[in-house]
Amino acid sequence: KGQVNLETIYSIVGGALLKINVSSLFGTYNNLDQKIVYKHYYALPEKLEFIKRKTHEGIRSFPLDFYDNYKRAILEKKPEFATKSAEGIHVLFQTDQTDKLADISSIVAPLILRGEVIGVMELLSPSLSPDHLLTVESFANILTKTIANTILFDEIKKSEAKYRSLIENAMDGVAIIDKNMDLKYANDAFINYFGIPREKLNLKVIDRMHPEDQKRVAEAIRRLLQGEYPHTILEGRVRNIAGEYVSYQ
């Protein structure tokens, strides 16, 4: 509901996982340079908070070969369980931290869209085990579909804005009329030609048509809505705001 974007999705997912004491990291994967780029982090274990600090300093990615479980998950396109070495994490993020850290249970799941890996999700928790692999795989599939739908929705909105701009600036009049013959939208050219103020756009079009045209137009639109033909060309007369009839096609 409302504005949806990838940040919102990751936040909801990360928050839900946090409620069951599971930390999460989300990243993108670029097949060309074979690098994973961390994008979002949720409730990392306390002694791993330095990951956030280091990524803010510019270290956000690592090569596919760095972690075997990441490499297997992406190349084999299935989740991988591993006991992650804290020492390896320090090497990756170039830290000089000397505190002894316990190893961490990890499941890395690829996010696969149309057969291609587009990203990864890593879950971190002492309670994770290989028994969770199928559950995580199903969850990753749902998450990927949600991400894909969000990207598609965003693209549709961009396309809609583009074509709306074309319609609004068109020299020809463009209008949207619903099945009840109510006028729902009109561009400036339409308004200027018929002289109908925008505040009075929500009107019954058939009532403004010339009496001699009403039956013919109503029948043509009925047949159009029933799918008898994909489009039609109508000619007639419509009464403008001054009470005069103007022709249209």
PDB file of C-alpha atoms in Angstrom:
ATOM      1  CA  LYS A   1       0.000   0.000   0.000  1.00  0.00           C
ATOM      2  CA  GLY A   2       1.248   3.495  -0.761  1.00  0.00           C
ATOM      3  CA  GLN A   3       4.767   4.131  -1.991  1.00  0.00           C
ATOM      4  CA  VAL A   4       6.759   0.924  -2.288  1.00  0.00           C
ATOM      5  CA  ASN A   5      10.463   0.730  -3.080  1.00  0.00           C
ATOM      6  CA  LEU A   6      13.323  -1.688  -2.542  1.00  0.00           C
ATOM      7  CA  GLU A   7      14.451   0.092   0.613  1.00  0.00           C
ATOM      8  CA  THR A   8      10.993  -0.443   2.112  1.00  0.00           C
ATOM      9  CA  ILE A   9      10.985  -4.118   1.168  1.00  0.00           C
ATOM     10  CA  TYR A  10      14.415  -4.769   2.667  1.00  0.00           C
ATOM     11  CA  SER A  11      13.403  -2.879   5.802  1.00  0.00           C
ATOM     12  CA  ILE A  12      10.241  -4.957   6.257  1.00  0.00           C
ATOM     13  CA  VAL A  13      12.070  -8.229   5.644  1.00  0.00           C
ATOM     14  CA  GLY A  14      14.989  -7.265   7.874  1.00  0.00           C
ATOM     15  CA  GLY A  15      12.630  -6.195  10.662  1.00  0.00           C
ATOM     16  CA  ALA A  16      10.651  -9.433  10.454  1.00  0.00           C
ATOM     17  CA  LEU A  17      13.825 -11.523  10.624  1.00  0.00           C
ATOM     18  CA  LEU A  18      15.014  -9.506  13.591  1.00  0.00           C
ATOM     19  CA  LYS A  19      11.919 -10.593  15.536  1.00  0.00           C
ATOM     20  CA  ILE A  20      13.149 -14.183  15.351  1.00  0.00           C
ATOM     21  CA  ASN A  21      16.721 -13.157  16.232  1.00  0.00           C
ATOM     22  CA  VAL A  22      18.110 -13.485  12.723  1.00  0.00           C
ATOM     23  CA  SER A  23      20.421 -10.817  11.337  1.00  0.00           C
ATOM     24  CA  SER A  24      20.409 -10.206   7.600  1.00  0.00           C
ATOM     25  CA  LEU A  25      22.482  -8.718   4.817  1.00  0.00           C
ATOM     26  CA  PHE A  26      21.264  -8.058   1.273  1.00  0.00           C
ATOM     27  CA  GLY A  27      23.440  -7.433  -1.737  1.00  0.00           C
ATOM     28  CA  THR A  28      23.496  -7.287  -5.504  1.00  0.00           C
ATOM     29  CA  TYR A  29      25.527  -9.510  -7.780  1.00  0.00           C
ATOM     30  CA  ASN A  30      27.138  -8.435 -11.030  1.00  0.00           C
ATOM     31  CA  ASN A  31      27.906 -11.379 -13.285  1.00  0.00           C
ATOM     32  CA  LEU A  32      30.280  -9.344 -15.455  1.00  0.00           C
ATOM     33  CA  ASP A  33      32.823  -8.531 -12.763  1.00  0.00           C
ATOM     34  CA  GLN A  34      31.655 -11.318 -10.409  1.00  0.00           C
ATOM     35  CA  LYS A  35      31.372  -9.071  -7.378  1.00  0.00           C
ATOM     36  CA  ILE A  36      28.877  -8.964  -4.531  1.00  0.00           C
ATOM     37  CA  VAL A  37      27.983  -5.482  -3.332  1.00  0.00           C
ATOM     38  CA  TYR A  38      26.420  -5.081   0.096  1.00  0.00           C
ATOM     39  CA  LYS A  39      23.375  -2.811   0.020  1.00  0.00           C
ATOM     40  CA  HIS A  40      21.424  -3.257   3.240  1.00  0.00           C
ATOM     41  CA  TYR A  41      22.188  -4.542   6.733  1.00  0.00           C
ATOM     42  CA  TYR A  42      19.788  -5.339   9.539  1.00  0.00           C
ATOM     43  CA  ALA A  43      20.718  -5.982  13.146  1.00  0.00           C
ATOM     44  CA  LEU A  44      24.183  -7.362  12.631  1.00  0.00           C
ATOM     45  CA  PRO A  45      25.602  -9.112  15.696  1.00  0.00           C
ATOM     46  CA  GLU A  46      27.018  -6.505  18.055  1.00  0.00           C
ATOM     47  CA  LYS A  47      30.666  -7.272  17.394  1.00  0.00           C
ATOM     48  CA  LEU A  48      30.104  -7.153  13.630  1.00  0.00           C
ATOM     49  CA  GLU A  49      28.803  -3.591  13.601  1.00  0.00           C
ATOM     50  CA  PHE A  50      32.215  -2.580  12.260  1.00  0.00           C
ATOM     51  CA  ILE A  51      30.992  -3.895   8.888  1.00  0.00           C
ATOM     52  CA  LYS A  52      28.677  -0.897   8.652  1.00  0.00           C
ATOM     53  CA  ARG A  53      31.457   1.482   9.614  1.00  0.00           C
ATOM     54  CA  LYS A  54      33.861   0.063   7.084  1.00  0.00           C
ATOM     55  CA  THR A  55      31.304   0.086   4.272  1.00  0.00           C
ATOM     56  CA  HIS A  56      30.624   3.749   4.967  1.00  0.00           C
ATOM     57  CA  GLU A  57      34.352   4.246   4.459  1.00  0.00           C
ATOM     58  CA  GLY A  58      34.071   2.766   0.986  1.00  0.00           C
ATOM     59  CA  ILE A  59      34.525  -0.992   1.358  1.00  0.00           C
ATOM     60  CA  ARG A  60      31.175  -2.315   0.152  1.00  0.00           C
ATOM     61  CA  SER A  61      32.018  -5.161  -2.201  1.00  0.00           C
ATOM     62  CA  PHE A  62      34.016  -8.345  -2.349  1.00  0.00           C
ATOM     63  CA  PRO A  63      34.895 -10.813  -5.126  1.00  0.00           C
ATOM     64  CA  LEU A  64      32.883 -13.964  -5.656  1.00  0.00           C
ATOM     65  CA  ASP A  65      35.880 -16.146  -4.769  1.00  0.00           C
ATOM     66  CA  PHE A  66      36.334 -14.651  -1.306  1.00  0.00           C
ATOM     67  CA  TYR A  67      33.741 -16.812   0.460  1.00  0.00           C
ATOM     68  CA  ASP A  68      33.225 -20.391  -0.691  1.00  0.00           C
ATOM     69  CA  ASN A  69      29.601 -20.427   0.476  1.00  0.00           C
ATOM     70  CA  TYR A  70      28.793 -17.300  -1.567  1.00  0.00           C
ATOM     71  CA  LYS A  71      30.523 -18.783  -4.588  1.00  0.00           C
ATOM     72  CA  ARG A  72      28.683 -22.105  -4.336  1.00  0.00           C
ATOM     73  CA  ALA A  73      25.332 -20.426  -3.703  1.00  0.00           C
ATOM     74  CA  ILE A  74      25.651 -18.219  -6.781  1.00  0.00           C
ATOM     75  CA  LEU A  75      27.226 -20.720  -9.180  1.00  0.00           C
ATOM     76  CA  GLU A  76      24.965 -23.622  -8.141  1.00  0.00           C
ATOM     77  CA  LYS A  77      21.956 -21.318  -7.669  1.00  0.00           C
ATOM     78  CA  LYS A  78      20.889 -22.749  -4.342  1.00  0.00           C
ATOM     79  CA  PRO A  79      21.290 -21.770  -0.651  1.00  0.00           C
ATOM     80  CA  GLU A  80      24.468 -22.725   1.156  1.00  0.00           C
ATOM     81  CA  PHE A  81      25.000 -23.269   4.873  1.00  0.00           C
ATOM     82  CA  ALA A  82      28.339 -22.431   6.444  1.00  0.00           C
ATOM     83  CA  THR A  83      29.943 -21.698   9.732  1.00  0.00           C
ATOM     84  CA  LYS A  84      31.458 -18.333   8.962  1.00  0.00           C
ATOM     85  CA  SER A  85      34.885 -17.576  10.352  1.00  0.00           C
ATOM     86  CA  ALA A  86      35.031 -14.285  12.208  1.00  0.00           C
ATOM     87  CA  GLU A  87      38.706 -14.063  11.276  1.00  0.00           C
ATOM     88  CA  GLY A  88      37.760 -14.099   7.615  1.00  0.00           C
ATOM     89  CA  ILE A  89      35.323 -11.245   8.163  1.00  0.00           C
ATOM     90  CA  HIS A  90      38.121  -9.135   9.641  1.00  0.00           C
ATOM     91  CA  VAL A  91      40.332  -9.835   6.641  1.00  0.00           C
ATOM     92  CA  LEU A  92      37.545  -8.930   4.224  1.00  0.00           C
ATOM     93  CA  PHE A  93      36.803  -5.601   5.858  1.00  0.00           C
ATOM     94  CA  GLN A  94      40.433  -4.793   6.605  1.00  0.00           C
ATOM     95  CA  THR A  95      39.976  -4.283  10.332  1.00  0.00           C
ATOM     96  CA  ASP A  96      42.554  -4.517  13.072  1.00  0.00           C
ATOM     97  CA  GLN A  97      40.043  -5.737  15.661  1.00  0.00           C
ATOM     98  CA  THR A  98      41.667  -8.278  17.951  1.00  0.00           C
ATOM     99  CA  ASP A  99      38.632  -9.356  20.027  1.00  0.00           C
ATOM    100  CA  LYS A 100      37.977 -13.058  19.896  1.00  0.00           C
ATOM    101  CA  LEU A 101      34.721 -13.637  18.012  1.00  0.00           C
ATOM    102  CA  ALA A 102      32.769 -16.847  17.972  1.00  0.00           C
ATOM    103  CA  ASP A 103      32.120 -18.388  14.567  1.00  0.00           C
ATOM    104  CA  ILE A 104      28.731 -17.527  13.109  1.00  0.00           C
ATOM    105  CA  SER A 105      26.144 -19.784  11.442  1.00  0.00           C
ATOM    106  CA  SER A 106      25.273 -18.450   8.023  1.00  0.00           C
ATOM    107  CA  ILE A 107      22.936 -19.268   5.155  1.00  0.00           C
ATOM    108  CA  VAL A 108      23.538 -17.506   1.848  1.00  0.00           C
ATOM    109  CA  ALA A 109      20.674 -17.678  -0.644  1.00  0.00           C
ATOM    110  CA  PRO A 110      20.874 -16.413  -4.232  1.00  0.00           C
ATOM    111  CA  LEU A 111      18.080 -14.181  -5.516  1.00  0.00           C
ATOM    112  CA  ILE A 112      17.271 -15.623  -8.940  1.00  0.00           C
ATOM    113  CA  LEU A 113      15.203 -13.829 -11.559  1.00  0.00           C
ATOM    114  CA  ARG A 114      14.496 -15.496 -14.911  1.00  0.00           C
ATOM    115  CA  GLY A 115      17.330 -17.952 -14.335  1.00  0.00           C
ATOM    116  CA  GLU A 116      19.936 -15.299 -13.520  1.00  0.00           C
ATOM    117  CA  VAL A 117      21.332 -14.448 -10.093  1.00  0.00           C
ATOM    118  CA  ILE A 118      20.616 -10.771  -9.421  1.00  0.00           C
ATOM    119  CA  GLY A 119      21.565 -10.650  -5.760  1.00  0.00           C
ATOM    120  CA  VAL A 120      22.128 -12.481  -2.521  1.00  0.00           C
ATOM    121  CA  MET A 121      20.602 -12.666   0.932  1.00  0.00           C
ATOM    122  CA  GLU A 122      22.669 -13.772   3.899  1.00  0.00           C
ATOM    123  CA  LEU A 123      21.123 -14.741   7.223  1.00  0.00           C
ATOM    124  CA  LEU A 124      23.229 -14.835  10.382  1.00  0.00           C
ATOM    125  CA  SER A 125      22.181 -16.502  13.608  1.00  0.00           C
ATOM    126  CA  PRO A 126      23.523 -19.060  16.108  1.00  0.00           C
ATOM    127  CA  SER A 127      20.260 -20.995  15.668  1.00  0.00           C
ATOM    128  CA  LEU A 128      20.611 -21.560  11.923  1.00  0.00           C
ATOM    129  CA  SER A 129      21.344 -25.065  10.666  1.00  0.00           C
ATOM    130  CA  PRO A 130      21.249 -27.025   7.389  1.00  0.00           C
ATOM    131  CA  ASP A 131      17.654 -27.953   8.273  1.00  0.00           C
ATOM    132  CA  HIS A 132      16.643 -24.383   7.367  1.00  0.00           C
ATOM    133  CA  LEU A 133      17.944 -24.497   3.783  1.00  0.00           C
ATOM    134  CA  LEU A 134      14.617 -25.330   2.093  1.00  0.00           C
ATOM    135  CA  THR A 135      12.738 -22.731   4.115  1.00  0.00           C
ATOM    136  CA  VAL A 136      15.296 -20.052   3.252  1.00  0.00           C
ATOM    137  CA  GLU A 137      15.181 -21.037  -0.428  1.00  0.00           C
ATOM    138  CA  SER A 138      11.393 -20.613  -0.519  1.00  0.00           C
ATOM    139  CA  PHE A 139      11.695 -17.292   1.282  1.00  0.00           C
ATOM    140  CA  ALA A 140      14.358 -16.095  -1.183  1.00  0.00           C
ATOM    141  CA  ASN A 141      12.097 -16.991  -4.126  1.00  0.00           C
ATOM    142  CA  ILE A 142       9.229 -14.958  -2.667  1.00  0.00           C
ATOM    143  CA  LEU A 143      11.558 -12.047  -1.965  1.00  0.00           C
ATOM    144  CA  THR A 144      12.908 -12.121  -5.533  1.00  0.00           C
ATOM    145  CA  LYS A 145       9.384 -12.017  -6.989  1.00  0.00           C
ATOM    146  CA  THR A 146       8.556  -9.076  -4.735  1.00  0.00           C
ATOM    147  CA  ILE A 147      11.693  -7.241  -5.851  1.00  0.00           C
ATOM    148  CA  ALA A 148      10.895  -7.963  -9.510  1.00  0.00           C
ATOM    149  CA  ASN A 149       7.323  -6.702  -9.130  1.00  0.00           C
ATOM    150  CA  THR A 150       8.554  -3.556  -7.398  1.00  0.00           C
ATOM    151  CA  ILE A 151      11.040  -2.834 -10.191  1.00  0.00           C
ATOM    152  CA  LEU A 152       8.316  -3.499 -12.798  1.00  0.00           C
ATOM    153  CA  PHE A 153       5.880  -1.217 -10.982  1.00  0.00           C
ATOM    154  CA  ASP A 154       8.502   1.522 -10.885  1.00  0.00           C
ATOM    155  CA  GLU A 155       9.147   1.140 -14.613  1.00  0.00           C
ATOM    156  CA  ILE A 156       5.413   1.289 -15.313  1.00  0.00           C
ATOM    157  CA  LYS A 157       5.133   4.486 -13.305  1.00  0.00           C
ATOM    158  CA  LYS A 158       7.990   6.012 -15.284  1.00  0.00           C
ATOM    159  CA  SER A 159       6.394   4.954 -18.583  1.00  0.00           C
ATOM    160  CA  GLU A 160       3.028   6.241 -17.433  1.00  0.00           C
ATOM    161  CA  ALA A 161       4.556   9.615 -16.588  1.00  0.00           C
ATOM    162  CA  LYS A 162       6.272   9.717 -19.989  1.00  0.00           C
ATOM    163  CA  TYR A 163       3.126   8.946 -21.982  1.00  0.00           C
ATOM    164  CA  ARG A 164       0.962  11.162 -19.802  1.00  0.00           C
ATOM    165  CA  SER A 165       3.291  14.031 -20.666  1.00  0.00           C
ATOM    166  CA  LEU A 166       2.934  13.217 -24.389  1.00  0.00           C
ATOM    167  CA  ILE A 167      -0.858  13.115 -24.122  1.00  0.00           C
ATOM    168  CA  GLU A 168      -1.123  16.283 -22.063  1.00  0.00           C
ATOM    169  CA  ASN A 169       0.967  18.207 -24.578  1.00  0.00           C
ATOM    170  CA  ALA A 170      -0.602  16.702 -27.695  1.00  0.00           C
ATOM    171  CA  MET A 171      -2.172  19.040 -30.233  1.00  0.00           C
ATOM    172  CA  ASP A 172      -5.124  16.657 -30.692  1.00  0.00           C
ATOM    173  CA  GLY A 173      -7.807  16.383 -28.058  1.00  0.00           C
ATOM    174  CA  VAL A 174      -7.565  13.229 -25.919  1.00  0.00           C
ATOM    175  CA  ALA A 175     -10.212  12.125 -23.453  1.00  0.00           C
ATOM    176  CA  ILE A 176     -10.981   9.073 -21.325  1.00  0.00           C
ATOM    177  CA  ILE A 177     -14.645   8.087 -21.061  1.00  0.00           C
ATOM    178  CA  ASP A 178     -15.811   5.175 -18.907  1.00  0.00           C
ATOM    179  CA  LYS A 179     -18.451   2.598 -19.817  1.00  0.00           C
ATOM    180  CA  ASN A 180     -21.167   4.817 -18.310  1.00  0.00           C
ATOM    181  CA  MET A 181     -20.186   7.588 -20.723  1.00  0.00           C
ATOM    182  CA  ASP A 182     -18.764   9.740 -17.908  1.00  0.00           C
ATOM    183  CA  LEU A 183     -15.813  11.912 -18.865  1.00  0.00           C
ATOM    184  CA  LYS A 184     -12.887  11.019 -16.567  1.00  0.00           C
ATOM    185  CA  TYR A 185      -9.918  12.750 -18.173  1.00  0.00           C
ATOM    186  CA  ALA A 186      -9.236  15.298 -20.883  1.00  0.00           C
ATOM    187  CA  ASN A 187      -6.054  16.973 -22.027  1.00  0.00           C
ATOM    188  CA  ASP A 188      -5.693  20.706 -22.620  1.00  0.00           C
ATOM    189  CA  ALA A 189      -6.382  20.445 -26.357  1.00  0.00           C
ATOM    190  CA  PHE A 190      -9.700  18.717 -25.670  1.00  0.00           C
ATOM    191  CA  ILE A 191     -10.690  21.286 -23.056  1.00  0.00           C
ATOM    192  CA  ASN A 192      -9.759  24.208 -25.254  1.00  0.00           C
ATOM    193  CA  TYR A 193     -11.648  22.844 -28.260  1.00  0.00           C
ATOM    194  CA  PHE A 194     -14.874  21.998 -26.447  1.00  0.00           C
ATOM    195  CA  GLY A 195     -14.616  24.813 -23.924  1.00  0.00           C
ATOM    196  CA  ILE A 196     -15.340  22.619 -20.896  1.00  0.00           C
ATOM    197  CA  PRO A 197     -13.745  23.863 -17.633  1.00  0.00           C
ATOM    198  CA  ARG A 198     -11.673  21.296 -15.759  1.00  0.00           C
ATOM    199  CA  GLU A 199     -13.892  21.643 -12.683  1.00  0.00           C
ATOM    200  CA  LYS A 200     -16.795  20.352 -14.794  1.00  0.00           C
ATOM    201  CA  LEU A 201     -15.001  17.436 -16.403  1.00  0.00           C
ATOM    202  CA  ASN A 202     -16.935  14.815 -14.441  1.00  0.00           C
ATOM    203  CA  LEU A 203     -19.951  14.999 -16.732  1.00  0.00           C
ATOM    204  CA  LYS A 204     -22.105  12.654 -18.780  1.00  0.00           C
ATOM    205  CA  VAL A 205     -20.785  12.948 -22.348  1.00  0.00           C
ATOM    206  CA  ILE A 206     -23.838  11.428 -24.004  1.00  0.00           C
ATOM    207  CA  ASP A 207     -26.007  14.232 -22.575  1.00  0.00           C
ATOM    208  CA  ARG A 208     -23.875  16.861 -24.358  1.00  0.00           C
ATOM    209  CA  MET A 209     -24.105  15.156 -27.736  1.00  0.00           C
ATOM    210  CA  HIS A 210     -26.526  16.354 -30.382  1.00  0.00           C
ATOM    211  CA  PRO A 211     -29.858  14.468 -30.024  1.00  0.00           C
ATOM    212  CA  GLU A 212     -29.509  13.159 -33.576  1.00  0.00           C
ATOM    213  CA  ASP A 213     -26.114  11.593 -32.713  1.00  0.00           C
ATOM    214  CA  GLN A 214     -26.798  10.081 -29.298  1.00  0.00           C
ATOM    215  CA  LYS A 215     -28.354   6.757 -30.318  1.00  0.00           C
ATOM    216  CA  ARG A 216     -25.771   6.057 -33.028  1.00  0.00           C
ATOM    217  CA  VAL A 217     -22.816   6.881 -30.766  1.00  0.00           C
ATOM    218  CA  ALA A 218     -24.189   4.880 -27.823  1.00  0.00           C
ATOM    219  CA  GLU A 219     -24.677   1.824 -30.035  1.00  0.00           C
ATOM    220  CA  ALA A 220     -21.177   2.094 -31.508  1.00  0.00           C
ATOM    221  CA  ILE A 221     -19.619   2.315 -28.042  1.00  0.00           C
ATOM    222  CA  ARG A 222     -21.698  -0.625 -26.787  1.00  0.00           C
ATOM    223  CA  ARG A 223     -20.407  -2.798 -29.635  1.00  0.00           C
ATOM    224  CA  LEU A 224     -16.862  -1.569 -29.004  1.00  0.00           C
ATOM    225  CA  LEU A 225     -17.047  -2.536 -25.316  1.00  0.00           C
ATOM    226  CA  GLN A 226     -18.391  -5.976 -26.242  1.00  0.00           C
ATOM    227  CA  GLY A 227     -15.290  -6.534 -28.367  1.00  0.00           C
ATOM    228  CA  GLU A 228     -16.971  -6.649 -31.753  1.00  0.00           C
ATOM    229  CA  TYR A 229     -14.074  -4.535 -33.048  1.00  0.00           C
ATOM    230  CA  PRO A 230     -10.879  -3.168 -31.465  1.00  0.00           C
ATOM    231  CA  HIS A 231     -11.487   0.486 -32.339  1.00  0.00           C
ATOM    232  CA  THR A 232     -13.878   2.722 -34.176  1.00  0.00           C
ATOM    233  CA  ILE A 233     -14.080   6.185 -35.722  1.00  0.00           C
ATOM    234  CA  LEU A 234     -17.014   8.337 -34.660  1.00  0.00           C
ATOM    235  CA  GLU A 235     -18.207  11.644 -35.982  1.00  0.00           C
ATOM    236  CA  GLY A 236     -20.731  13.875 -34.306  1.00  0.00           C
ATOM    237  CA  ARG A 237     -21.494  17.098 -32.511  1.00  0.00           C
ATOM    238  CA  VAL A 238     -20.999  18.044 -28.857  1.00  0.00           C
ATOM    239  CA  ARG A 239     -22.436  21.043 -27.044  1.00  0.00           C
ATOM    240  CA  ASN A 240     -19.741  23.273 -25.537  1.00  0.00           C
ATOM    241  CA  ILE A 241     -20.022  25.400 -22.402  1.00  0.00           C
ATOM    242  CA  ALA A 242     -21.595  28.235 -24.416  1.00  0.00           C
ATOM    243  CA  GLY A 243     -24.386  25.952 -25.630  1.00  0.00           C
ATOM    244  CA  GLU A 244     -23.084  25.752 -29.193  1.00  0.00           C
ATOM    245  CA  TYR A 245     -22.527  22.482 -31.032  1.00  0.00           C
ATOM    246  CA  VAL A 246     -19.013  21.784 -32.286  1.00  0.00           C
ATOM    247  CA  SER A 247     -18.070  18.889 -34.556  1.00  0.00           C
ATOM    248  CA  TYR A 248     -15.640  16.109 -33.608  1.00  0.00           C
ATOM    249  CA  GLN A 249     -14.126  13.007 -35.104  1.00  0.00           C
TER     250      GLN A 249
END
